[in-house]
Tab-separated table of C-alpha atoms in Angstrom:
chain	number	residue	atom	x	y	z
A	1	MET	CA	153.618	55.456	60.668
A	2	PHE	CA	152.347	52.590	58.623
A	3	SER	CA	148.994	52.808	56.912
A	4	GLY	CA	147.352	49.787	55.207
A	5	GLU	CA	146.336	46.186	56.045
A	6	LEU	CA	148.926	44.595	58.330
A	7	LEU	CA	148.119	41.013	57.114
A	8	GLN	CA	147.423	39.474	53.626
A	9	ILE	CA	147.393	35.962	52.483
A	10	TYR	CA	148.014	34.863	48.813
A	11	ASN	CA	144.968	33.103	47.278
A	12	GLY	CA	146.619	30.108	45.821
A	13	THR	CA	143.557	27.862	46.265
A	14	GLY	CA	142.805	27.660	42.459
A	15	SER	CA	139.403	29.434	42.853
A	16	THR	CA	137.853	32.777	43.740
A	17	ILE	CA	137.296	33.564	47.289
A	18	ALA	CA	134.635	35.978	48.594
A	19	TYR	CA	135.611	37.465	52.044
A	20	ASN	CA	134.283	40.621	53.783
A	21	GLY	CA	132.128	41.720	50.909
A	22	THR	CA	134.862	41.511	48.382
A	23	THR	CA	135.598	38.663	45.775
A	24	TYR	CA	139.440	37.742	45.335
A	25	ARG	CA	140.560	35.862	42.298
A	26	HIS	CA	143.122	32.991	42.278
A	27	GLY	CA	146.573	34.723	42.314
A	28	SER	CA	145.501	37.855	44.429
A	29	TYR	CA	146.208	38.728	48.188
A	30	VAL	CA	143.273	38.638	50.555
A	31	PRO	CA	143.538	41.334	53.254
A	32	LEU	CA	142.403	39.873	56.520
A	33	GLY	CA	139.891	42.278	58.176
A	34	LYS	CA	137.968	41.508	61.406
A	35	LYS	CA	141.065	41.043	63.336
A	36	THR	CA	140.516	41.026	67.163
A	37	ALA	CA	144.111	40.031	67.905
A	38	TYR	CA	147.300	40.052	65.809
A	39	SER	CA	150.720	39.344	66.970
A	40	VAL	CA	154.118	38.603	65.417
A	41	GLY	CA	156.502	36.443	67.438
A	42	TYR	CA	160.213	36.220	66.519
A	43	HIS	CA	160.953	32.692	67.469
A	44	LYS	CA	164.628	31.348	67.781
A	45	LEU	CA	165.593	27.999	66.568
A	46	TRP	CA	168.765	26.699	68.116
A	47	ALA	CA	171.037	23.652	66.886
A	48	SER	CA	171.557	20.579	68.935
A	49	ASP	CA	174.812	21.911	70.439
A	50	THR	CA	172.898	24.425	72.446
A	51	GLY	CA	172.789	24.299	76.200
A	52	ARG	CA	174.518	25.477	79.465
A	53	SER	CA	178.022	24.362	80.422
A	54	MET	CA	178.960	23.165	83.778
A	55	THR	CA	179.938	26.817	84.635
A	56	GLY	CA	176.404	27.928	83.665
A	57	GLU	CA	177.297	29.720	80.426
A	58	ASN	CA	174.780	29.353	77.712
A	59	LYS	CA	176.370	28.322	74.371
A	60	GLY	CA	175.173	27.270	71.028
A	61	THR	CA	174.389	27.787	67.459
A	62	LEU	CA	171.539	29.980	66.406
A	63	ILE	CA	169.953	28.442	63.240
A	64	GLY	CA	167.704	31.468	62.656
A	65	ILE	CA	164.676	33.510	63.739
A	66	PHE	CA	161.353	32.320	62.285
A	67	PRO	CA	158.417	34.618	62.526
A	68	LYS	CA	155.085	33.155	63.774
A	69	ILE	CA	151.923	35.197	63.413
A	70	THR	CA	149.064	34.467	65.726
A	71	VAL	CA	145.697	35.767	64.554
A	72	SER	CA	142.099	35.824	66.044
A	73	LEU	CA	139.279	37.154	63.910
A	74	GLY	CA	135.865	38.203	65.322
A	75	ARG	CA	132.327	37.254	64.553
A	76	MET	CA	131.866	36.247	60.943
A	77	SER	CA	129.236	34.793	58.569
A	78	GLU	CA	129.678	31.238	57.290
A	79	GLU	CA	130.817	32.526	53.944
A	80	ASP	CA	133.465	34.580	55.456
A	81	THR	CA	134.606	31.671	57.723
A	82	SER	CA	134.682	29.276	54.744
A	83	ALA	CA	136.912	31.818	52.847
A	84	ILE	CA	139.512	31.889	55.729
A	85	ILE	CA	139.373	28.036	56.130
A	86	ASN	CA	140.112	27.541	52.423
A	87	LEU	CA	143.078	30.010	52.599
A	88	THR	CA	144.553	28.438	55.666
A	89	MET	CA	144.148	24.873	54.280
A	90	GLN	CA	146.832	25.689	51.605
A	91	ALA	CA	150.001	23.691	52.220
A	92	LYS	CA	151.891	26.997	52.137
A	93	ALA	CA	151.152	30.569	50.915
A	94	ASN	CA	152.890	33.856	50.618
A	95	VAL	CA	151.883	36.242	53.323
A	96	LYS	CA	152.294	39.832	53.511
A	97	TYR	CA	152.666	41.032	57.193
A	98	TYR	CA	153.985	44.079	59.108
A	99	ASP	CA	157.391	43.376	60.371
A	100	VAL	CA	158.274	45.542	63.457
A	101	GLY	CA	161.979	44.949	63.031
A	102	LYS	CA	162.036	46.236	59.384
A	103	LYS	CA	159.290	48.785	59.987
A	104	ASP	CA	157.565	47.785	56.780
A	105	LEU	CA	155.161	45.295	55.175
A	106	VAL	CA	157.251	42.367	53.941
A	107	THR	CA	156.330	39.037	52.037
A	108	ALA	CA	157.581	35.619	53.025
A	109	SER	CA	156.595	31.921	52.462
A	110	PHE	CA	154.574	30.517	55.440
A	111	TYR	CA	152.530	27.528	56.451
A	112	PHE	CA	149.462	27.389	58.595
A	113	GLY	CA	149.125	25.753	62.046
A	114	ASP	CA	145.909	24.664	63.726
A	115	VAL	CA	142.860	26.488	62.796
A	116	SER	CA	139.738	26.668	64.933
A	117	ALA	CA	136.149	28.316	64.376
A	118	GLU	CA	133.599	28.476	67.021
A	119	ILE	CA	129.961	28.409	65.904
A	120	GLU	CA	127.814	31.107	67.725
A	121	LYS	CA	124.364	30.523	66.084
A	122	GLN	CA	123.672	27.267	64.491
A	123	ARG	CA	120.594	28.319	62.688
A	124	SER	CA	122.112	31.306	60.867
A	125	MET	CA	125.602	29.689	60.961
A	126	TYR	CA	127.426	32.702	62.325
A	127	HIS	CA	130.692	32.043	63.809
A	128	LYS	CA	131.762	33.524	67.036
A	129	GLY	CA	135.351	33.860	65.881
A	130	MET	CA	138.332	31.858	64.629
A	131	SER	CA	141.926	31.717	65.443
A	132	PHE	CA	145.056	30.359	63.765
A	133	THR	CA	148.897	30.541	63.405
A	134	ILE	CA	151.084	31.200	60.556
A	135	ILE	CA	154.601	30.084	60.625
A	136	ALA	CA	157.529	31.127	58.402
A	137	ASN	CA	159.012	28.513	56.193
A	138	LYS	CA	162.487	30.075	56.167
A	139	LYS	CA	164.400	32.178	58.669
A	140	THR	CA	164.311	35.958	58.406
A	141	LYS	CA	166.868	38.593	58.958
A	142	ILE	CA	165.957	40.804	61.795
A	143	ASN	CA	166.999	44.352	62.243
A	144	ALA	CA	167.600	44.157	66.042
A	145	GLU	CA	168.022	47.773	66.720
A	146	ALA	CA	164.733	48.702	65.093
A	147	LEU	CA	162.841	45.813	66.817
A	148	MET	CA	164.196	46.823	70.135
A	149	SER	CA	163.223	50.531	69.751
A	150	ALA	CA	159.740	49.532	68.550
A	151	LEU	CA	159.069	47.262	71.497
A	152	GLN	CA	160.000	49.961	74.078
C-alpha cells in the first residue's frame, strides 16, 4: 500500500509559491492537495503504418505509451489558484506521480495541457475548482502484468 502524496509538481517558476498554507521555494516539489479527481491514463501512440488490413487484422508499430494525468482540484482561495496557475504555466516540469504499473511514485518530464479555473464568489475571489491535464514528454516503460492486476 502506498502512503504519501500521489502528485507533486516541480517548482521551476523562478520564485517561491505559497500553496495550501505552505511556501515552496524555487527548485522544490509542490504536493497537490485538494484533489477531487485524479487519474492516470496510459495512452498509446501508433506510427503511420498502423491500421487494419483487408482481412480485418490490425497491424502497426507502437511508438510508445505516454502517461496523461487528469486532475481536478476543489474549492480554493485566489492565492492557491494563482499558485497552481503559475506551476502549470511552465513549458515543462518534472512531475512525481503514482504509477499503477510500477506500483511506485515515479518522476518524469511532463508538459501541461489546458487549465481552467471557475470563480465561485467574485467578491472574495474564491474559486469553485480547477482542472488540467499533464502529459508526458517521453514514452514510459509499463509493467503490463502489474498494471492489469491493479486494474482488476
